[in-house]
Amino acid sequence: QVQLVESGGGVVQPGRSLRLSCAASGFIFSTYGIHWVRQAPGKGLEWVTLIWNDGSNKYYADSVKGRFTISRDDSKNTVSLQMDSLRVEDTAVYYCARAYCGGGRCYEPNYWGQGTRVTVSS
Amino acid sequence: DIQMTQSPSSLSASVGDRVTITCRASQDINNKLAWFQQRPGKAPKSLIYGASTLQSGVPSKFSGTGSGTDFTLTISSLQPEDFATYYCQQYERYPLTFGGGTKVEI
C-alpha cells in the first residue's frame, strides 16, 4: 500500500538548520512529484514546496524561498527538505504528499504522510 | 498569488444534516481545485480534485461543484466521522494556496 513517512523533525534554535526526509513506498516513485505542506500550531495548511517527478522543476512559497531546498533521490525513493536559517515562524508540522505528474505539469496532493513536527525556539 | 476564500469558517450541524462549504478564488483557476478533510490531530486526507472528481475510495456522500472562481463542497447526511476541518486548494498556479478552512462541528 502507499506509504509516505516523514522524519527529521525536532527542536532547533533560530538561525540553525534541519533536514527533513520523506520516504515513499507502495507506488512508482518516478511517476510522482512530492509536495511539502506545513501547519503551524492551531493554524491552517500552508503549501511550502514541490519537486516534480523527474526533479526538473522545483517551486517554493515566498516565505521559504532562499532558505529551504527540496531534492529527491530516486534510488532511495526519498525526498529531502533542507531548511536553513530557520525562524520561529517556521514552527509547524510538516507533511509530505505525493502528486501525480503528467502532461507537462504536476497536480494536487493526493496522498499524505503523517507529518513530522518542527519547533524553532531559543 | 491567488487568494482562496472559504466560507463559513465554522458551522454547527447534526448527524444526518446536509452541509455546503463555499470556496472562492481571486481569479479563474480552470477547475484546478481540490478539497481536503482533516480530522483533529490527523494528517489531511484528499477528497476531491478537478473541482468535482472524487479521489479513489472517497464515499459518494461527498460532492464538489463549481467552475471559474466559485466552488462548493457538499456533504450529504453527515456522520460522526465527518466532523472535521475542510480545506480547499488551488493548484492552477504557483504558489499553490489553501483556503482558511471550515470547521464542521456538532
PDB file of C-alpha atoms in Angstrom:
ATOM      1  CA  GLN A   1       0.000   0.000   0.000  1.00  0.00           C
ATOM      2  CA  VAL A   2       1.005   3.612  -0.468  1.00  0.00           C
ATOM      3  CA  GLN A   3       3.156   4.949   2.339  1.00  0.00           C
ATOM      4  CA  LEU A   4       4.824   8.281   2.942  1.00  0.00           C
ATOM      5  CA  VAL A   5       6.866   8.565   6.131  1.00  0.00           C
ATOM      6  CA  GLU A   6       8.351  11.851   7.247  1.00  0.00           C
ATOM      7  CA  SER A   7      11.308  12.060   9.615  1.00  0.00           C
ATOM      8  CA  GLY A   8      13.893  14.525  10.846  1.00  0.00           C
ATOM      9  CA  GLY A   9      11.746  16.882  12.866  1.00  0.00           C
ATOM     10  CA  GLY A  10      12.794  18.215  16.234  1.00  0.00           C
ATOM     11  CA  VAL A  11      13.612  21.300  18.274  1.00  0.00           C
ATOM     12  CA  VAL A  12      16.132  23.730  16.826  1.00  0.00           C
ATOM     13  CA  GLN A  13      17.296  27.244  17.641  1.00  0.00           C
ATOM     14  CA  PRO A  14      16.544  30.184  15.347  1.00  0.00           C
ATOM     15  CA  GLY A  15      19.120  30.551  12.606  1.00  0.00           C
ATOM     16  CA  ARG A  16      20.059  26.871  12.655  1.00  0.00           C
ATOM     17  CA  SER A  17      19.329  24.167  10.068  1.00  0.00           C
ATOM     18  CA  LEU A  18      17.279  20.997   9.907  1.00  0.00           C
ATOM     19  CA  ARG A  19      16.822  18.372   7.214  1.00  0.00           C
ATOM     20  CA  LEU A  20      13.528  16.559   6.795  1.00  0.00           C
ATOM     21  CA  SER A  21      13.073  13.355   4.836  1.00  0.00           C
ATOM     22  CA  CYS A  22      10.067  11.765   3.177  1.00  0.00           C
ATOM     23  CA  ALA A  23      10.389   8.042   2.461  1.00  0.00           C
ATOM     24  CA  ALA A  24       7.960   6.683  -0.130  1.00  0.00           C
ATOM     25  CA  SER A  25       6.806   3.161  -0.856  1.00  0.00           C
ATOM     26  CA  GLY A  26       3.951   1.288  -2.485  1.00  0.00           C
ATOM     27  CA  PHE A  27       3.863   3.217  -5.755  1.00  0.00           C
ATOM     28  CA  ILE A  28       6.020   4.071  -8.759  1.00  0.00           C
ATOM     29  CA  PHE A  29       8.028   6.889  -7.237  1.00  0.00           C
ATOM     30  CA  SER A  30       9.320   8.249 -10.539  1.00  0.00           C
ATOM     31  CA  THR A  31       5.752   8.999 -11.644  1.00  0.00           C
ATOM     32  CA  TYR A  32       5.021  11.338  -8.765  1.00  0.00           C
ATOM     33  CA  GLY A  33       6.095  14.706  -7.593  1.00  0.00           C
ATOM     34  CA  ILE A  34       6.267  15.447  -3.880  1.00  0.00           C
ATOM     35  CA  HIS A  35       4.795  18.459  -2.085  1.00  0.00           C
ATOM     36  CA  TRP A  36       5.669  19.665   1.382  1.00  0.00           C
ATOM     37  CA  VAL A  37       2.826  21.345   3.259  1.00  0.00           C
ATOM     38  CA  ARG A  38       3.078  22.700   6.791  1.00  0.00           C
ATOM     39  CA  GLN A  39       0.666  23.563   9.556  1.00  0.00           C
ATOM     40  CA  ALA A  40       1.596  25.917  12.373  1.00  0.00           C
ATOM     41  CA  PRO A  41       0.023  25.185  15.774  1.00  0.00           C
ATOM     42  CA  GLY A  42      -3.691  25.939  15.653  1.00  0.00           C
ATOM     43  CA  LYS A  43      -3.479  27.289  12.112  1.00  0.00           C
ATOM     44  CA  GLY A  44      -4.447  26.202   8.614  1.00  0.00           C
ATOM     45  CA  LEU A  45      -2.476  24.466   5.905  1.00  0.00           C
ATOM     46  CA  GLU A  46       0.333  26.277   4.095  1.00  0.00           C
ATOM     47  CA  TRP A  47       1.934  24.932   0.924  1.00  0.00           C
ATOM     48  CA  VAL A  48       5.741  25.049   1.121  1.00  0.00           C
ATOM     49  CA  THR A  49       7.336  23.477  -1.939  1.00  0.00           C
ATOM     50  CA  LEU A  50       7.001  20.961  -4.776  1.00  0.00           C
ATOM     51  CA  ILE A  51       9.542  18.913  -6.716  1.00  0.00           C
ATOM     52  CA  TRP A  52       8.456  17.361  -9.998  1.00  0.00           C
ATOM     53  CA  ASN A  53       8.650  13.625 -10.619  1.00  0.00           C
ATOM     54  CA  ASP A  54      11.811  13.979 -12.685  1.00  0.00           C
ATOM     55  CA  GLY A  55      13.320  16.674 -10.467  1.00  0.00           C
ATOM     56  CA  SER A  56      13.355  19.126 -13.346  1.00  0.00           C
ATOM     57  CA  ASN A  57      11.270  21.770 -11.604  1.00  0.00           C
ATOM     58  CA  LYS A  58      11.055  22.963  -8.040  1.00  0.00           C
ATOM     59  CA  TYR A  59       8.732  25.619  -6.668  1.00  0.00           C
ATOM     60  CA  TYR A  60       8.724  27.375  -3.328  1.00  0.00           C
ATOM     61  CA  ALA A  61       6.460  29.568  -1.245  1.00  0.00           C
ATOM     62  CA  ASP A  62       7.803  33.096  -0.883  1.00  0.00           C
ATOM     63  CA  SER A  63       8.048  32.569   2.883  1.00  0.00           C
ATOM     64  CA  VAL A  64      10.776  29.922   2.449  1.00  0.00           C
ATOM     65  CA  LYS A  65      12.389  30.860  -0.851  1.00  0.00           C
ATOM     66  CA  GLY A  66      16.151  31.124  -0.498  1.00  0.00           C
ATOM     67  CA  ARG A  67      16.149  29.295   2.841  1.00  0.00           C
ATOM     68  CA  PHE A  68      14.616  25.894   2.023  1.00  0.00           C
ATOM     69  CA  THR A  69      15.805  23.467  -0.654  1.00  0.00           C
ATOM     70  CA  ILE A  70      13.932  20.409  -1.874  1.00  0.00           C
ATOM     71  CA  SER A  71      15.664  17.466  -3.530  1.00  0.00           C
ATOM     72  CA  ARG A  72      14.949  13.848  -4.394  1.00  0.00           C
ATOM     73  CA  ASP A  73      16.897  10.586  -4.585  1.00  0.00           C
ATOM     74  CA  ASP A  74      15.009   8.148  -6.777  1.00  0.00           C
ATOM     75  CA  SER A  75      17.458   5.342  -5.916  1.00  0.00           C
ATOM     76  CA  LYS A  76      16.162   5.554  -2.335  1.00  0.00           C
ATOM     77  CA  ASN A  77      12.584   6.707  -3.064  1.00  0.00           C
ATOM     78  CA  THR A  78      13.231   9.671  -0.820  1.00  0.00           C
ATOM     79  CA  VAL A  79      12.641  13.413  -0.918  1.00  0.00           C
ATOM     80  CA  SER A  80      14.545  15.742   1.380  1.00  0.00           C
ATOM     81  CA  LEU A  81      13.783  19.237   2.588  1.00  0.00           C
ATOM     82  CA  GLN A  82      16.845  21.163   3.706  1.00  0.00           C
ATOM     83  CA  MET A  83      15.733  24.010   5.954  1.00  0.00           C
ATOM     84  CA  ASP A  84      18.340  26.699   6.668  1.00  0.00           C
ATOM     85  CA  SER A  85      18.168  29.971   8.582  1.00  0.00           C
ATOM     86  CA  LEU A  86      15.167  28.718  10.485  1.00  0.00           C
ATOM     87  CA  ARG A  87      12.807  31.221  12.076  1.00  0.00           C
ATOM     88  CA  VAL A  88      10.362  30.949  14.932  1.00  0.00           C
ATOM     89  CA  GLU A  89       7.551  31.246  12.384  1.00  0.00           C
ATOM     90  CA  ASP A  90       8.726  28.023  10.683  1.00  0.00           C
ATOM     91  CA  THR A  91       7.430  26.097  13.697  1.00  0.00           C
ATOM     92  CA  ALA A  92       4.866  23.649  12.325  1.00  0.00           C
ATOM     93  CA  VAL A  93       4.011  20.084  11.493  1.00  0.00           C
ATOM     94  CA  TYR A  94       5.482  19.347   8.065  1.00  0.00           C
ATOM     95  CA  TYR A  95       3.654  16.914   5.783  1.00  0.00           C
ATOM     96  CA  CYS A  96       4.897  15.417   2.561  1.00  0.00           C
ATOM     97  CA  ALA A  97       2.309  14.453  -0.036  1.00  0.00           C
ATOM     98  CA  ARG A  98       2.594  12.864  -3.449  1.00  0.00           C
ATOM     99  CA  ALA A  99       1.236  14.446  -6.601  1.00  0.00           C
ATOM    100  CA  TYR A 100       0.682  12.808  -9.954  1.00  0.00           C
ATOM    101  CA  CYS A 101       2.775  14.391 -12.725  1.00  0.00           C
ATOM    102  CA  GLY A 102       1.945  14.126 -16.397  1.00  0.00           C
ATOM    103  CA  GLY A 103       1.257  16.159 -19.492  1.00  0.00           C
ATOM    104  CA  GLY A 104       3.870  18.698 -18.542  1.00  0.00           C
ATOM    105  CA  ARG A 105       2.616  19.518 -15.084  1.00  0.00           C
ATOM    106  CA  CYS A 106       2.141  18.150 -11.586  1.00  0.00           C
ATOM    107  CA  TYR A 107      -1.133  18.163  -9.765  1.00  0.00           C
ATOM    108  CA  GLU A 108      -2.640  18.373  -6.338  1.00  0.00           C
ATOM    109  CA  PRO A 109      -1.513  16.406  -3.269  1.00  0.00           C
ATOM    110  CA  ASN A 110      -3.419  13.128  -3.389  1.00  0.00           C
ATOM    111  CA  TYR A 111      -1.878  11.108  -0.581  1.00  0.00           C
ATOM    112  CA  TRP A 112      -0.322  12.457   2.608  1.00  0.00           C
ATOM    113  CA  GLY A 113       2.159  11.283   5.197  1.00  0.00           C
ATOM    114  CA  GLN A 114       1.516  11.604   8.917  1.00  0.00           C
ATOM    115  CA  GLY A 115       3.808  14.578   9.401  1.00  0.00           C
ATOM    116  CA  THR A 116       6.873  15.491  11.429  1.00  0.00           C
ATOM    117  CA  ARG A 117       6.966  18.287  13.979  1.00  0.00           C
ATOM    118  CA  VAL A 118       9.497  21.110  13.783  1.00  0.00           C
ATOM    119  CA  THR A 119       9.881  23.551  16.653  1.00  0.00           C
ATOM    120  CA  VAL A 120      12.114  26.586  16.256  1.00  0.00           C
ATOM    121  CA  SER A 121      12.786  28.123  19.642  1.00  0.00           C
ATOM    122  CA  SER A 122      15.613  29.593  21.633  1.00  0.00           C
TER     123      SER A 122
ATOM    124  CA  ASP B   1      -0.739  34.969  -5.670  1.00  0.00           C
ATOM    125  CA  ILE B   2      -4.225  33.508  -5.988  1.00  0.00           C
ATOM    126  CA  GLN B   3      -6.279  34.100  -2.840  1.00  0.00           C
ATOM    127  CA  MET B   4      -8.701  31.384  -1.743  1.00  0.00           C
ATOM    128  CA  THR B   5     -11.581  32.432   0.471  1.00  0.00           C
ATOM    129  CA  GLN B   6     -13.636  29.800   2.253  1.00  0.00           C
ATOM    130  CA  SER B   7     -16.948  30.342   3.962  1.00  0.00           C
ATOM    131  CA  PRO B   8     -18.136  29.837   6.545  1.00  0.00           C
ATOM    132  CA  SER B   9     -15.080  29.495   8.773  1.00  0.00           C
ATOM    133  CA  SER B  10     -17.100  27.212  11.030  1.00  0.00           C
ATOM    134  CA  LEU B  11     -20.557  25.718  11.162  1.00  0.00           C
ATOM    135  CA  SER B  12     -22.626  23.660  13.550  1.00  0.00           C
ATOM    136  CA  ALA B  13     -24.558  20.704  12.223  1.00  0.00           C
ATOM    137  CA  SER B  14     -26.187  17.484  13.329  1.00  0.00           C
ATOM    138  CA  VAL B  15     -25.836  13.876  12.274  1.00  0.00           C
ATOM    139  CA  GLY B  16     -27.866  13.413   9.120  1.00  0.00           C
ATOM    140  CA  ASP B  17     -27.621  17.044   8.011  1.00  0.00           C
ATOM    141  CA  ARG B  18     -26.541  18.164   4.560  1.00  0.00           C
ATOM    142  CA  VAL B  19     -23.852  20.851   4.612  1.00  0.00           C
ATOM    143  CA  THR B  20     -22.322  23.043   1.949  1.00  0.00           C
ATOM    144  CA  ILE B  21     -18.964  24.817   2.087  1.00  0.00           C
ATOM    145  CA  THR B  22     -18.009  27.539  -0.363  1.00  0.00           C
ATOM    146  CA  CYS B  23     -14.589  28.394  -1.778  1.00  0.00           C
ATOM    147  CA  ARG B  24     -13.896  31.418  -3.942  1.00  0.00           C
ATOM    148  CA  ALA B  25     -10.702  32.058  -5.909  1.00  0.00           C
ATOM    149  CA  SER B  26      -9.412  35.543  -6.644  1.00  0.00           C
ATOM    150  CA  GLN B  27      -9.091  34.612 -10.325  1.00  0.00           C
ATOM    151  CA  ASP B  28     -10.114  31.846 -12.718  1.00  0.00           C
ATOM    152  CA  ILE B  29      -8.329  28.605 -11.742  1.00  0.00           C
ATOM    153  CA  ASN B  30      -9.514  26.388 -14.628  1.00  0.00           C
ATOM    154  CA  ASN B  31     -11.142  23.943 -12.222  1.00  0.00           C
ATOM    155  CA  LYS B  32      -7.760  23.126 -10.638  1.00  0.00           C
ATOM    156  CA  LEU B  33      -9.455  22.931  -7.240  1.00  0.00           C
ATOM    157  CA  ALA B  34      -9.001  20.266  -4.593  1.00  0.00           C
ATOM    158  CA  TRP B  35     -10.758  19.612  -1.297  1.00  0.00           C
ATOM    159  CA  PHE B  36      -9.207  18.038   1.795  1.00  0.00           C
ATOM    160  CA  GLN B  37     -10.548  16.767   5.107  1.00  0.00           C
ATOM    161  CA  GLN B  38      -8.541  16.988   8.304  1.00  0.00           C
ATOM    162  CA  ARG B  39      -9.718  15.334  11.491  1.00  0.00           C
ATOM    163  CA  PRO B  40      -8.272  16.636  14.785  1.00  0.00           C
ATOM    164  CA  GLY B  41      -4.679  15.560  15.307  1.00  0.00           C
ATOM    165  CA  LYS B  42      -4.555  13.753  11.982  1.00  0.00           C
ATOM    166  CA  ALA B  43      -2.985  14.330   8.582  1.00  0.00           C
ATOM    167  CA  PRO B  44      -5.134  15.794   5.821  1.00  0.00           C
ATOM    168  CA  LYS B  45      -6.952  13.426   3.523  1.00  0.00           C
ATOM    169  CA  SER B  46      -7.617  14.169  -0.131  1.00  0.00           C
ATOM    170  CA  LEU B  47     -11.290  14.141  -1.096  1.00  0.00           C
ATOM    171  CA  ILE B  48     -11.799  15.786  -4.473  1.00  0.00           C
ATOM    172  CA  TYR B  49      -9.693  17.062  -7.364  1.00  0.00           C
ATOM    173  CA  GLY B  50     -10.543  18.880 -10.552  1.00  0.00           C
ATOM    174  CA  ALA B  51     -13.360  20.584  -8.623  1.00  0.00           C
ATOM    175  CA  SER B  52     -15.694  17.587  -8.854  1.00  0.00           C
ATOM    176  CA  THR B  53     -13.844  14.256  -9.170  1.00  0.00           C
ATOM    177  CA  LEU B  54     -13.733  12.066  -6.078  1.00  0.00           C
ATOM    178  CA  GLN B  55     -10.398  10.574  -5.097  1.00  0.00           C
ATOM    179  CA  SER B  56     -10.366   6.792  -5.080  1.00  0.00           C
ATOM    180  CA  GLY B  57     -12.121   5.360  -2.051  1.00  0.00           C
ATOM    181  CA  VAL B  58     -13.924   8.572  -1.059  1.00  0.00           C
ATOM    182  CA  PRO B  59     -17.626   7.925  -0.399  1.00  0.00           C
ATOM    183  CA  SER B  60     -20.199   9.433  -2.717  1.00  0.00           C
ATOM    184  CA  LYS B  61     -21.749  11.491   0.078  1.00  0.00           C
ATOM    185  CA  PHE B  62     -19.047  13.998  -0.771  1.00  0.00           C
ATOM    186  CA  SER B  63     -19.541  16.049  -3.908  1.00  0.00           C
ATOM    187  CA  GLY B  64     -17.892  19.050  -5.459  1.00  0.00           C
ATOM    188  CA  THR B  65     -19.233  21.546  -7.938  1.00  0.00           C
ATOM    189  CA  GLY B  66     -18.274  24.844  -9.472  1.00  0.00           C
ATOM    190  CA  SER B  67     -16.146  26.427 -12.136  1.00  0.00           C
ATOM    191  CA  GLY B  68     -14.138  29.556 -12.794  1.00  0.00           C
ATOM    192  CA  THR B  69     -13.799  31.170  -9.397  1.00  0.00           C
ATOM    193  CA  ASP B  70     -16.668  29.732  -7.327  1.00  0.00           C
ATOM    194  CA  PHE B  71     -16.750  26.218  -5.918  1.00  0.00           C
ATOM    195  CA  THR B  72     -18.684  24.229  -3.346  1.00  0.00           C
ATOM    196  CA  LEU B  73     -18.188  21.081  -1.328  1.00  0.00           C
ATOM    197  CA  THR B  74     -21.364  19.329  -0.204  1.00  0.00           C
ATOM    198  CA  ILE B  75     -21.559  16.562   2.358  1.00  0.00           C
ATOM    199  CA  SER B  76     -24.872  14.755   2.377  1.00  0.00           C
ATOM    200  CA  SER B  77     -26.091  13.048   5.523  1.00  0.00           C
ATOM    201  CA  LEU B  78     -23.323  13.969   7.971  1.00  0.00           C
ATOM    202  CA  GLN B  79     -21.945  11.129  10.048  1.00  0.00           C
ATOM    203  CA  PRO B  80     -19.845  11.400  13.238  1.00  0.00           C
ATOM    204  CA  GLU B  81     -16.627  10.764  11.303  1.00  0.00           C
ATOM    205  CA  ASP B  82     -17.357  13.760   9.043  1.00  0.00           C
ATOM    206  CA  PHE B  83     -16.921  16.282  11.830  1.00  0.00           C
ATOM    207  CA  ALA B  84     -13.584  17.769  10.813  1.00  0.00           C
ATOM    208  CA  THR B  85     -11.988  20.780   9.164  1.00  0.00           C
ATOM    209  CA  TYR B  86     -12.226  21.064   5.384  1.00  0.00           C
ATOM    210  CA  TYR B  87      -9.809  22.969   3.151  1.00  0.00           C
ATOM    211  CA  CYS B  88      -9.878  23.934  -0.498  1.00  0.00           C
ATOM    212  CA  GLN B  89      -6.700  24.419  -2.526  1.00  0.00           C
ATOM    213  CA  GLN B  90      -5.982  25.779  -5.973  1.00  0.00           C
ATOM    214  CA  TYR B  91      -3.232  24.114  -7.999  1.00  0.00           C
ATOM    215  CA  GLU B  92      -3.540  26.143 -11.173  1.00  0.00           C
ATOM    216  CA  ARG B  93      -0.666  28.478 -10.384  1.00  0.00           C
ATOM    217  CA  TYR B  94       2.346  28.549  -8.098  1.00  0.00           C
ATOM    218  CA  PRO B  95       2.455  29.201  -5.239  1.00  0.00           C
ATOM    219  CA  LEU B  96      -0.338  26.771  -4.501  1.00  0.00           C
ATOM    220  CA  THR B  97      -2.724  28.299  -1.995  1.00  0.00           C
ATOM    221  CA  PHE B  98      -5.230  26.959   0.512  1.00  0.00           C
ATOM    222  CA  GLY B  99      -8.424  28.415   1.823  1.00  0.00           C
ATOM    223  CA  GLY B 100      -8.532  29.213   5.507  1.00  0.00           C
ATOM    224  CA  GLY B 101     -10.545  26.126   6.382  1.00  0.00           C
ATOM    225  CA  THR B 102     -14.090  25.354   7.508  1.00  0.00           C
ATOM    226  CA  LYS B 103     -14.564  23.581  10.814  1.00  0.00           C
ATOM    227  CA  VAL B 104     -17.671  21.396  10.870  1.00  0.00           C
ATOM    228  CA  GLU B 105     -18.804  20.922  14.459  1.00  0.00           C
ATOM    229  CA  ILE B 106     -21.678  19.270  16.215  1.00  0.00           C
TER     230      ILE B 106
END
